[in-house]
Short mmCIF file of C-alpha atoms and ligand atoms in Angstrom, two decimals:
data_model
loop_
_atom_site.label_atom_id
_atom_site.label_comp_id
_atom_site.label_asym_id
_atom_site.label_seq_id
_atom_site.Cartn_x
_atom_site.Cartn_y
_atom_site.Cartn_z
CA MET A 30 -19.40 2.67 -12.78
CA ASN A 31 -16.43 0.55 -13.96
CA ILE A 32 -13.08 1.60 -12.53
CA LEU A 33 -9.66 0.44 -13.64
CA VAL A 34 -7.10 0.43 -10.83
CA ILE A 35 -3.47 0.71 -11.92
CA ASN A 36 -0.31 0.06 -9.92
CA ALA A 37 2.61 0.88 -12.22
CA GLY A 38 6.16 -0.20 -11.37
CA SER A 39 9.33 0.48 -13.35
CA SER A 40 8.93 -2.56 -15.61
CA SER A 41 5.57 -3.90 -14.43
CA LEU A 42 1.94 -2.86 -14.30
CA LYS A 43 -0.72 -4.48 -12.10
CA TYR A 44 -4.38 -3.81 -12.85
CA GLN A 45 -7.85 -4.62 -11.56
CA LEU A 46 -11.16 -3.67 -13.14
CA PHE A 47 -13.99 -3.13 -10.62
CA ASN A 48 -17.72 -2.93 -11.16
CA MET A 49 -18.53 -0.47 -8.39
CA GLN A 50 -22.25 -1.27 -8.27
CA THR A 51 -21.53 -4.89 -7.34
CA ARG A 52 -17.99 -4.31 -5.93
CA GLU A 53 -17.02 -7.26 -8.17
CA VAL A 54 -13.53 -7.58 -9.66
CA LEU A 55 -14.33 -8.12 -13.33
CA ALA A 56 -10.73 -8.74 -14.37
CA LYS A 57 -7.20 -8.41 -13.11
CA GLY A 58 -3.70 -9.04 -14.25
CA LEU A 59 -0.03 -8.26 -14.37
CA CYS A 60 2.14 -6.97 -17.23
CA GLU A 61 5.81 -7.74 -16.66
CA ARG A 62 9.11 -7.05 -18.41
CA ILE A 63 7.77 -3.83 -19.95
CA GLY A 64 10.49 -2.21 -22.09
CA ILE A 65 12.44 -5.50 -22.16
CA ASP A 66 10.16 -7.90 -24.07
CA GLY A 67 6.82 -8.32 -22.32
CA ARG A 68 4.60 -10.90 -20.65
CA ILE A 69 1.01 -10.64 -19.48
CA LYS A 70 -1.06 -12.71 -17.08
CA HIS A 71 -4.76 -11.82 -17.27
CA THR A 72 -7.73 -13.33 -15.47
CA ALA A 73 -11.32 -12.31 -16.10
CA SER A 74 -14.47 -13.58 -14.41
CA GLY A 75 -15.92 -16.51 -16.30
CA ARG A 76 -12.89 -16.74 -18.61
CA GLU A 77 -9.86 -18.99 -18.76
CA GLU A 78 -6.60 -17.56 -17.44
CA TYR A 79 -4.61 -15.92 -20.25
CA ILE A 80 -0.80 -15.90 -20.12
CA LYS A 81 1.16 -14.68 -23.10
CA ASP A 82 4.47 -13.16 -24.15
CA ILE A 83 3.52 -9.92 -25.92
CA LEU A 84 6.00 -7.20 -26.84
CA MET A 85 5.39 -4.14 -24.66
CA ALA A 86 7.84 -1.41 -25.55
CA ASP A 87 6.59 0.97 -22.87
CA HIS A 88 3.76 1.49 -20.37
CA ALA A 89 1.47 2.98 -23.03
CA SER A 90 1.74 -0.22 -25.05
CA ALA A 91 1.05 -2.22 -21.86
CA ILE A 92 -2.13 -0.16 -21.26
CA ARG A 93 -3.11 -0.76 -24.89
CA VAL A 94 -2.66 -4.52 -24.42
CA VAL A 95 -4.71 -4.43 -21.20
CA THR A 96 -7.61 -2.48 -22.74
CA GLU A 97 -7.63 -4.80 -25.76
CA LEU A 98 -7.82 -7.83 -23.46
CA LEU A 99 -10.63 -6.21 -21.45
CA ILE A 100 -12.76 -5.94 -24.60
CA GLY A 101 -11.40 -9.02 -26.41
CA ARG A 102 -13.76 -11.75 -27.55
CA GLU A 103 -11.97 -14.55 -25.64
CA THR A 104 -10.60 -12.55 -22.74
CA GLY A 105 -12.91 -9.59 -22.28
CA VAL A 106 -15.56 -8.45 -19.84
CA LEU A 107 -16.57 -5.18 -21.58
CA ASN A 108 -18.05 -4.32 -24.96
CA SER A 109 -15.89 -1.28 -25.54
CA MET A 110 -13.20 0.82 -23.88
CA GLN A 111 -15.83 3.54 -23.25
CA GLU A 112 -17.26 1.28 -20.54
CA ILE A 113 -14.19 2.06 -18.42
CA ASN A 114 -15.46 5.15 -16.62
CA ALA A 115 -12.41 6.20 -14.62
CA VAL A 116 -8.90 5.14 -13.65
CA GLY A 117 -7.46 5.10 -10.11
CA HIS A 118 -3.68 5.06 -9.66
CA ARG A 119 -1.56 3.98 -6.74
CA VAL A 120 1.03 6.72 -6.24
CA VAL A 121 3.67 6.00 -3.63
CA HIS A 122 4.76 9.48 -2.51
CA GLY A 123 2.60 12.56 -2.12
CA GLY A 124 5.08 14.42 0.10
CA GLU A 125 3.46 17.17 2.15
CA PHE A 126 1.22 18.07 -0.79
CA PHE A 127 -1.46 15.42 -0.40
CA SER A 128 -3.31 14.25 2.68
CA HIS A 129 -6.15 12.81 0.56
CA SER A 130 -6.68 11.21 -2.82
CA VAL A 131 -7.10 13.73 -5.66
CA PHE A 132 -8.44 14.14 -9.17
CA ILE A 133 -5.44 14.24 -11.51
CA ASP A 134 -4.88 17.48 -13.42
CA GLU A 135 -1.77 19.36 -14.53
CA THR A 136 -1.17 20.85 -11.05
CA VAL A 137 -1.37 17.42 -9.43
CA LEU A 138 1.01 15.94 -12.01
CA LYS A 139 3.53 18.70 -11.25
CA ALA A 140 3.26 18.06 -7.50
CA ILE A 141 3.80 14.30 -8.01
CA GLU A 142 6.85 15.18 -10.10
CA GLN A 143 8.15 17.38 -7.30
CA CYS A 144 7.99 14.34 -5.00
CA VAL A 145 10.25 12.28 -7.30
CA PRO A 146 13.41 13.02 -5.23
CA LEU A 147 11.57 11.56 -2.21
CA ALA A 148 10.70 8.31 -4.02
CA PRO A 149 13.02 8.04 -7.03
CA LEU A 150 12.23 4.37 -7.66
CA HIS A 151 8.45 4.63 -7.34
CA ASN A 152 7.00 8.01 -8.38
CA PRO A 153 8.52 8.03 -11.90
CA PRO A 154 6.81 4.76 -12.94
CA ASN A 155 3.58 5.94 -11.24
CA LEU A 156 3.71 9.09 -13.41
CA VAL A 157 4.46 7.03 -16.50
CA GLY A 158 1.35 4.92 -15.73
CA ILE A 159 -0.85 8.03 -15.52
CA LYS A 160 0.53 9.47 -18.75
CA ALA A 161 0.16 6.10 -20.50
CA CYS A 162 -3.56 6.07 -19.59
CA GLN A 163 -3.91 9.62 -20.90
CA ALA A 164 -2.23 8.56 -24.14
CA VAL A 165 -4.44 5.51 -24.64
CA MET A 166 -7.74 6.54 -23.02
CA GLY A 167 -7.80 10.25 -23.83
CA ASP A 168 -9.39 12.52 -21.23
CA ILE A 169 -10.73 9.71 -19.04
CA PRO A 170 -11.03 10.95 -15.41
CA GLN A 171 -8.05 9.79 -13.34
CA VAL A 172 -7.49 9.83 -9.59
CA ALA A 173 -4.25 9.51 -7.58
CA VAL A 174 -4.29 7.61 -4.27
CA PHE A 175 -1.11 8.09 -2.22
CA ASP A 176 0.60 5.60 0.11
CA THR A 177 1.75 8.50 2.25
CA ALA A 178 -1.53 10.46 2.46
CA VAL A 179 -3.08 8.94 5.58
CA HIS A 180 0.11 9.61 7.56
CA GLN A 181 -0.05 13.37 6.97
CA SER A 182 -2.09 13.49 10.20
CA ILE A 183 0.98 12.40 12.22
CA PRO A 184 1.83 15.18 14.70
CA LYS A 185 5.08 17.11 14.48
CA LYS A 186 6.51 15.39 17.58
CA ALA A 187 6.29 12.08 15.67
CA TYR A 188 7.32 13.20 12.20
CA LEU A 189 10.32 15.42 13.01
CA TYR A 190 13.75 13.79 13.14
CA ALA A 191 16.14 15.14 15.74
CA LEU A 192 18.37 16.70 13.07
CA PRO A 193 19.17 20.36 12.40
CA TYR A 194 15.74 21.88 11.74
CA GLU A 195 16.96 23.47 8.51
CA TYR A 196 17.05 20.00 6.90
CA TYR A 197 13.31 19.78 7.38
CA GLU A 198 12.80 23.33 6.10
CA LYS A 199 15.18 23.03 3.14
CA TYR A 200 14.70 19.41 2.10
CA LYS A 201 11.48 18.31 3.79
CA ILE A 202 13.36 15.57 5.63
CA ARG A 203 10.73 14.10 7.97
CA ARG A 204 8.78 10.93 8.61
CA TYR A 205 6.26 10.32 5.79
CA GLY A 206 5.20 6.72 6.36
CA PHE A 207 3.94 4.25 3.75
CA HIS A 208 1.36 1.43 3.36
CA GLY A 209 -1.28 4.12 4.04
CA THR A 210 -3.86 2.70 1.64
CA SER A 211 -3.65 -0.68 3.32
CA VAL A 212 -3.81 0.90 6.79
CA ARG A 213 -7.00 2.75 5.81
CA PHE A 214 -8.72 -0.39 4.55
CA VAL A 215 -7.66 -2.56 7.45
CA SER A 216 -8.47 -0.07 10.21
CA GLN A 217 -11.91 0.72 8.77
CA ARG A 218 -12.69 -2.98 8.43
CA ALA A 219 -11.40 -3.70 11.94
CA ALA A 220 -13.72 -0.99 13.31
CA GLU A 221 -16.67 -2.61 11.49
CA LEU A 222 -15.77 -6.01 12.95
CA LEU A 223 -15.44 -4.44 16.42
CA GLY A 224 -18.83 -2.76 15.95
CA LYS A 225 -17.48 0.68 16.91
CA PRO A 226 -16.80 3.90 15.00
CA LEU A 227 -13.19 4.12 13.81
CA ASP A 228 -12.82 7.55 15.42
CA SER A 229 -13.50 6.03 18.85
CA LEU A 230 -10.73 3.42 18.62
CA LYS A 231 -7.02 3.09 19.35
CA LEU A 232 -5.64 0.55 16.88
CA ILE A 233 -2.20 -0.77 16.04
CA VAL A 234 -2.02 -2.02 12.45
CA CYS A 235 0.83 -4.43 11.65
CA HIS A 236 1.19 -4.58 7.85
CA MET A 237 3.67 -7.44 7.54
CA GLY A 238 4.72 -8.40 4.01
CA ASN A 239 8.04 -8.16 2.21
CA GLY A 240 7.90 -4.60 3.44
CA THR A 241 6.66 -4.33 7.01
CA SER A 242 5.31 -1.33 8.88
CA VAL A 243 3.48 -0.81 12.14
CA THR A 244 1.05 2.11 12.49
CA ALA A 245 -0.66 3.66 15.51
CA MET A 246 -4.19 4.67 14.44
CA ASN A 247 -5.47 6.94 17.17
CA MET A 248 -9.19 7.79 16.94
CA GLY A 249 -9.23 7.22 13.18
CA GLN A 250 -6.04 9.13 12.42
CA SER A 251 -2.50 7.96 11.86
CA PHE A 252 -0.58 9.09 14.95
CA ASP A 253 2.78 7.43 14.30
CA THR A 254 4.19 4.85 11.91
CA SER A 255 7.40 2.87 11.77
CA MET A 256 8.48 3.64 8.18
CA GLY A 257 9.97 7.06 7.81
CA PHE A 258 11.52 9.33 5.19
CA THR A 259 11.72 6.18 3.07
CA PRO A 260 10.38 2.61 3.54
CA LEU A 261 13.82 1.58 4.84
CA GLU A 262 13.14 2.72 8.39
CA GLY A 263 11.36 0.78 11.10
CA VAL A 264 11.29 -2.94 11.83
CA PRO A 265 13.56 -5.35 9.91
CA MET A 266 11.90 -6.63 6.73
CA GLY A 267 12.45 -9.28 4.04
CA THR A 268 15.60 -7.64 2.66
CA ARG A 269 15.58 -4.18 4.36
CA SER A 270 17.48 -3.50 7.54
CA GLY A 271 14.96 -1.27 9.31
CA ASN A 272 16.46 0.87 12.09
CA ILE A 273 20.21 0.75 12.60
CA ASP A 274 22.76 3.03 14.22
CA PRO A 275 23.69 5.44 11.36
CA THR A 276 27.42 5.28 12.19
CA ILE A 277 27.42 1.64 11.06
CA LEU A 278 27.30 2.97 7.49
CA GLU A 279 30.65 4.77 7.72
CA PHE A 280 32.26 1.88 9.59
CA VAL A 281 31.21 -0.73 7.02
CA MET A 282 31.96 1.50 4.03
CA GLN A 283 35.52 2.05 5.27
CA HIS A 284 36.18 -1.58 6.16
CA GLU A 285 34.55 -3.09 3.06
CA GLY A 286 35.70 -0.30 0.72
CA ILE A 287 32.24 0.29 -0.70
CA SER A 288 30.44 3.46 -1.84
CA ILE A 289 27.36 5.01 -0.25
CA SER A 290 25.13 3.73 -3.06
CA ASP A 291 26.52 0.20 -2.58
CA MET A 292 25.92 0.56 1.16
CA LEU A 293 22.32 1.65 0.59
CA SER A 294 21.85 -1.25 -1.78
CA VAL A 295 23.04 -3.60 0.99
CA LEU A 296 20.60 -2.00 3.45
CA ASN A 297 17.69 -2.27 1.00
CA LYS A 298 18.36 -5.57 -0.73
CA LYS A 299 20.71 -7.74 1.32
CA SER A 300 19.72 -7.03 4.90
CA GLY A 301 16.63 -7.75 6.98
CA VAL A 302 15.80 -11.40 7.63
CA LEU A 303 17.68 -12.35 4.46
CA GLY A 304 20.82 -10.68 5.76
CA ILE A 305 20.67 -12.32 9.19
CA SER A 306 19.71 -15.79 7.99
CA GLY A 307 21.61 -15.98 4.71
CA VAL A 308 18.74 -18.27 3.70
CA SER A 309 15.86 -16.28 2.23
CA SER A 310 13.68 -13.18 2.55
CA ASP A 311 10.58 -15.39 2.47
CA PHE A 312 9.33 -16.25 5.95
CA ARG A 313 8.11 -19.68 4.82
CA ASP A 314 11.69 -20.65 3.91
CA LEU A 315 12.92 -19.27 7.23
CA HIS A 316 10.47 -21.32 9.29
CA ASP A 317 11.44 -24.46 7.31
CA ALA A 318 15.14 -23.77 7.85
CA ALA A 319 14.64 -22.99 11.56
CA GLU A 320 12.74 -26.25 12.01
CA GLN A 321 15.70 -28.08 10.50
CA GLY A 322 17.97 -26.50 13.08
CA ASN A 323 19.30 -23.47 11.21
CA GLU A 324 20.17 -21.09 14.06
CA ARG A 325 20.55 -17.99 11.88
CA ALA A 326 17.12 -18.52 10.36
CA ARG A 327 15.68 -18.80 13.86
CA ALA A 328 17.56 -15.67 14.97
CA ALA A 329 16.17 -13.73 11.97
CA LEU A 330 12.60 -14.67 12.91
CA GLU A 331 13.24 -13.77 16.55
CA VAL A 332 14.72 -10.37 15.64
CA PHE A 333 11.64 -9.63 13.51
CA ALA A 334 9.15 -10.65 16.20
CA HIS A 335 11.09 -8.77 18.89
CA SER A 336 11.12 -5.58 16.83
CA VAL A 337 7.39 -5.72 16.01
CA ARG A 338 6.57 -6.35 19.70
CA LYS A 339 8.77 -3.45 20.77
CA THR A 340 6.98 -1.15 18.31
CA ILE A 341 3.56 -2.35 19.49
CA GLY A 342 4.53 -1.60 23.10
CA GLY A 343 5.75 1.87 22.17
CA TYR A 344 2.62 2.71 20.22
CA ALA A 345 0.34 1.54 23.03
CA ALA A 346 2.31 3.88 25.32
CA ILE A 347 2.05 6.94 23.07
CA MET A 348 -1.69 6.40 22.47
CA GLY A 349 -2.32 5.75 26.17
CA GLY A 350 -3.75 2.30 25.45
CA CYS A 351 -4.86 0.16 22.56
CA ASP A 352 -8.21 -1.48 21.75
CA ALA A 353 -7.00 -3.86 19.05
CA ILE A 354 -3.84 -5.07 17.33
CA VAL A 355 -4.56 -5.92 13.70
CA PHE A 356 -2.43 -8.15 11.45
CA THR A 357 -2.46 -7.91 7.67
CA ALA A 358 -0.50 -8.58 4.40
CA GLY A 359 1.39 -11.76 3.42
CA ILE A 360 2.89 -12.56 6.81
CA GLY A 361 0.17 -10.95 8.94
CA GLU A 362 -2.60 -12.83 7.13
CA ASN A 363 -0.91 -16.19 6.63
CA ASN A 364 1.91 -16.78 9.06
CA CYS A 365 0.22 -18.19 12.19
CA GLU A 366 3.52 -18.99 13.86
CA MET A 367 4.83 -15.42 13.59
CA ARG A 368 1.52 -14.05 14.89
CA GLU A 369 1.88 -16.33 17.90
CA TRP A 370 5.48 -15.20 18.54
CA ILE A 371 4.32 -11.59 18.49
CA CYS A 372 1.10 -12.01 20.49
CA ARG A 373 2.00 -14.42 23.26
CA ASP A 374 2.70 -12.96 26.69
CA LEU A 375 0.90 -9.68 25.94
CA GLY A 376 -1.63 -10.45 28.69
CA PHE A 377 -0.06 -7.72 30.88
CA MET A 378 -1.29 -5.21 28.25
CA GLY A 379 -4.78 -6.70 28.19
CA PHE A 380 -4.26 -8.85 25.09
CA ASP A 381 -4.93 -12.53 25.79
CA PHE A 382 -3.91 -14.60 22.80
CA ASP A 383 -5.91 -17.75 22.02
CA PRO A 384 -3.70 -20.25 20.10
CA SER A 385 -6.74 -22.39 19.27
CA LYS A 386 -8.17 -19.55 17.14
CA ASN A 387 -4.92 -18.70 15.40
CA ASN A 388 -4.87 -21.31 12.63
CA VAL A 389 -6.64 -18.98 10.17
CA ARG A 390 -5.88 -17.15 6.94
CA CYS A 391 -8.96 -14.96 6.83
CA GLU A 392 -10.80 -12.30 8.88
CA ALA A 393 -10.74 -13.50 12.48
CA PHE A 394 -10.36 -12.64 16.15
CA ILE A 395 -7.39 -14.53 17.58
CA SER A 396 -7.72 -13.22 21.14
CA ALA A 397 -9.49 -15.09 23.93
CA LYS A 398 -13.21 -14.43 24.29
CA PHE A 399 -12.90 -12.20 27.38
CA SER A 400 -9.66 -10.49 26.38
CA ARG A 401 -9.99 -6.73 27.00
CA GLY A 402 -7.89 -5.89 23.94
CA LYS A 403 -8.65 -7.70 20.68
CA LEU A 404 -6.13 -9.43 18.44
CA MET A 405 -7.36 -9.56 14.86
CA VAL A 406 -6.49 -10.76 11.36
CA VAL A 407 -7.89 -8.57 8.58
CA PRO A 408 -6.82 -9.28 4.97
CA THR A 409 -5.96 -6.06 3.19
CA ASN A 410 -7.43 -4.81 -0.09
CA GLU A 411 -5.57 -1.75 -1.32
CA GLU A 412 -7.09 -1.93 -4.80
CA LEU A 413 -10.62 -1.64 -3.42
CA VAL A 414 -9.65 1.52 -1.50
CA ILE A 415 -8.23 3.02 -4.70
CA ALA A 416 -11.41 2.10 -6.61
CA ARG A 417 -13.67 3.55 -3.89
CA ASP A 418 -11.72 6.83 -3.69
CA THR A 419 -11.83 7.12 -7.46
CA GLU A 420 -15.57 6.55 -7.49
CA VAL A 421 -16.20 9.14 -4.77
CA ILE A 422 -13.98 11.83 -6.31
CA VAL A 423 -15.14 11.36 -9.89
CA THR A 424 -18.83 11.18 -8.93
CA ALA A 425 -18.53 14.36 -6.85
CA ARG A 426 -16.88 16.21 -9.74
CA ILE A 427 -19.55 15.11 -12.14
CA LYS A 428 -22.32 16.18 -9.79
CA ASP A 429 -20.64 19.57 -9.39
CA ALA A 430 -20.23 19.94 -13.12
CA PHE A 431 -23.87 18.98 -13.74
CA SER A 432 -25.23 21.44 -11.24
CA GLU A 433 -22.94 24.21 -12.49
CA ARG A 434 -24.05 23.55 -16.05
CA ARG A 435 -27.70 23.40 -15.06
CA GLN A 436 -27.34 26.77 -13.42
CA LEU A 437 -25.92 28.18 -16.64
CA ASP A 438 -28.41 26.89 -19.18
CA GLY A 439 -30.34 23.97 -17.77
CA GLN A 440 -28.57 21.44 -20.00
CA PRO A 441 -26.78 18.68 -18.04
CA ILE A 442 -23.89 18.01 -20.44
CA HIS A 443 -20.78 16.85 -18.67
CA PRO A 444 -17.62 18.63 -19.84
CA ILE A 445 -15.20 15.81 -19.03
CA THR A 446 -17.02 12.67 -20.05
CA GLY A 447 -19.71 13.91 -22.42
CA GLY A 448 -22.33 12.28 -20.21
CA LEU A 449 -20.71 8.92 -19.65
CA PHE A 450 -21.84 8.84 -16.05
CA ARG A 451 -25.43 9.92 -16.30
CA ASP A 452 -26.65 6.42 -15.46
CA ASP A 453 -24.62 6.42 -12.28
CA LEU A 454 -26.02 9.60 -10.81
P1 ADP B 15 4.65 -7.63 -0.60
O1 ADP B 15 5.12 -6.65 0.42
O2 ADP B 15 5.65 -7.91 -1.69
O3 ADP B 15 3.26 -7.38 -1.11
P2 ADP B 15 3.45 -9.92 0.70
O4 ADP B 15 2.40 -9.17 1.42
O5 ADP B 15 3.04 -10.82 -0.42
O6 ADP B 15 4.62 -9.00 0.22
O7 ADP B 15 4.22 -10.81 1.81
C1 ADP B 15 5.25 -11.69 1.49
C2 ADP B 15 5.55 -12.53 2.72
O8 ADP B 15 4.33 -13.17 3.10
C3 ADP B 15 6.58 -13.61 2.52
O9 ADP B 15 7.57 -13.55 3.53
C4 ADP B 15 5.82 -14.93 2.69
O10 ADP B 15 6.53 -15.85 3.44
C5 ADP B 15 4.58 -14.52 3.43
N1 ADP B 15 3.46 -15.37 2.97
C6 ADP B 15 2.72 -15.18 1.88
N2 ADP B 15 1.80 -16.18 1.74
C7 ADP B 15 2.00 -17.03 2.77
C8 ADP B 15 1.39 -18.24 3.20
N3 ADP B 15 0.38 -18.79 2.53
N4 ADP B 15 1.86 -18.81 4.35
C9 ADP B 15 2.87 -18.24 5.05
N5 ADP B 15 3.48 -17.10 4.69
C10 ADP B 15 3.07 -16.50 3.58
#
């Protein structure tokens, strides 16, 4: 089965084509500046990288460009578009509707639309991506995989804000959490590396990229997570403030004479380590600046490390212990210095950091051999999770449809694909 994974943003579209038999990525790429002019970067196995400015008026034209490249003579890996068997979409917000990935139908589309007020920047482009695939690929089976889904297991005591309860009832204001697809991949892989079932483990997953979240995975289920109603909550990030006292908003708005939307823009785009340092949101720049004596850059890094450590401590307390702390995403996978700042002196919790193992950018244990708790680096792979979920859901539907049809008249003709998947069953 070949599965196309799509991550649609407002003016961009990332894609990866998987061969699920071999788990190989056959091709991947990025369409940018959709609706402005258009530029594509496409790489396919055994082919030269292809970068070109191509007019893409909307997401449907971007999907058309992608499918043409996937079957193109110079750039392609498939003979025809029919060899794409299903599409899996990253969808940011599933609200309280979705605790699992789902097959996309009209009801699902309506529910994703109802979540737009919860993620006004993300869900609309995700929907546009789904509709663009429908427009270009007809009735190809499509699956939605939600960033929020895994966190639907969080108990009420962790997802309720201490606000008037009617806000939860009327507006569904609660903690949702994000990065769920990454957390699923990383925690499952960590359990494999630990040689124990995921549902027997207490893990803390630190997804540290431009957006950073920390999640307590208790016996295979998300138990608490640092991002909240939106991805602005939690630890400080590249440009996002993370937690602050809410009264700061009114104070700053009055003194600076700015509106609430300007204030939120400051919190989302001009705060975090960028705001403190005034240097950059990229941790590499911050380390360089700190080494050259820039005190604000150093303070920004210290605030970040302090906040992640504080969250780790809290999550160990609410789970009643922790078997492993797992680092992933851009900073978690690559930034050895930040890992050291976070991990050193955690011996009192049973985590003995080994600096000699820490100079890695791949799957690794960075705790000392006899450390009771394990410190781990596990590179994330959200696209593979989306492809796997899509494979499982689409295959199950086809099996159901076959057996239903067989019961009716003994003829296994699939109503959705016309038999596209027979070879895979
Ligand atoms: P996003 O949330 O946009 O996916 P990433 O996961 O790519 O972000 O993380 C971006 C951060 O990762 C940046 O702060 C950058 O400094 C850090 N990073 C990425 N690659 C490296 C690297 N090779 N060495 C050190 N830091 C890195």
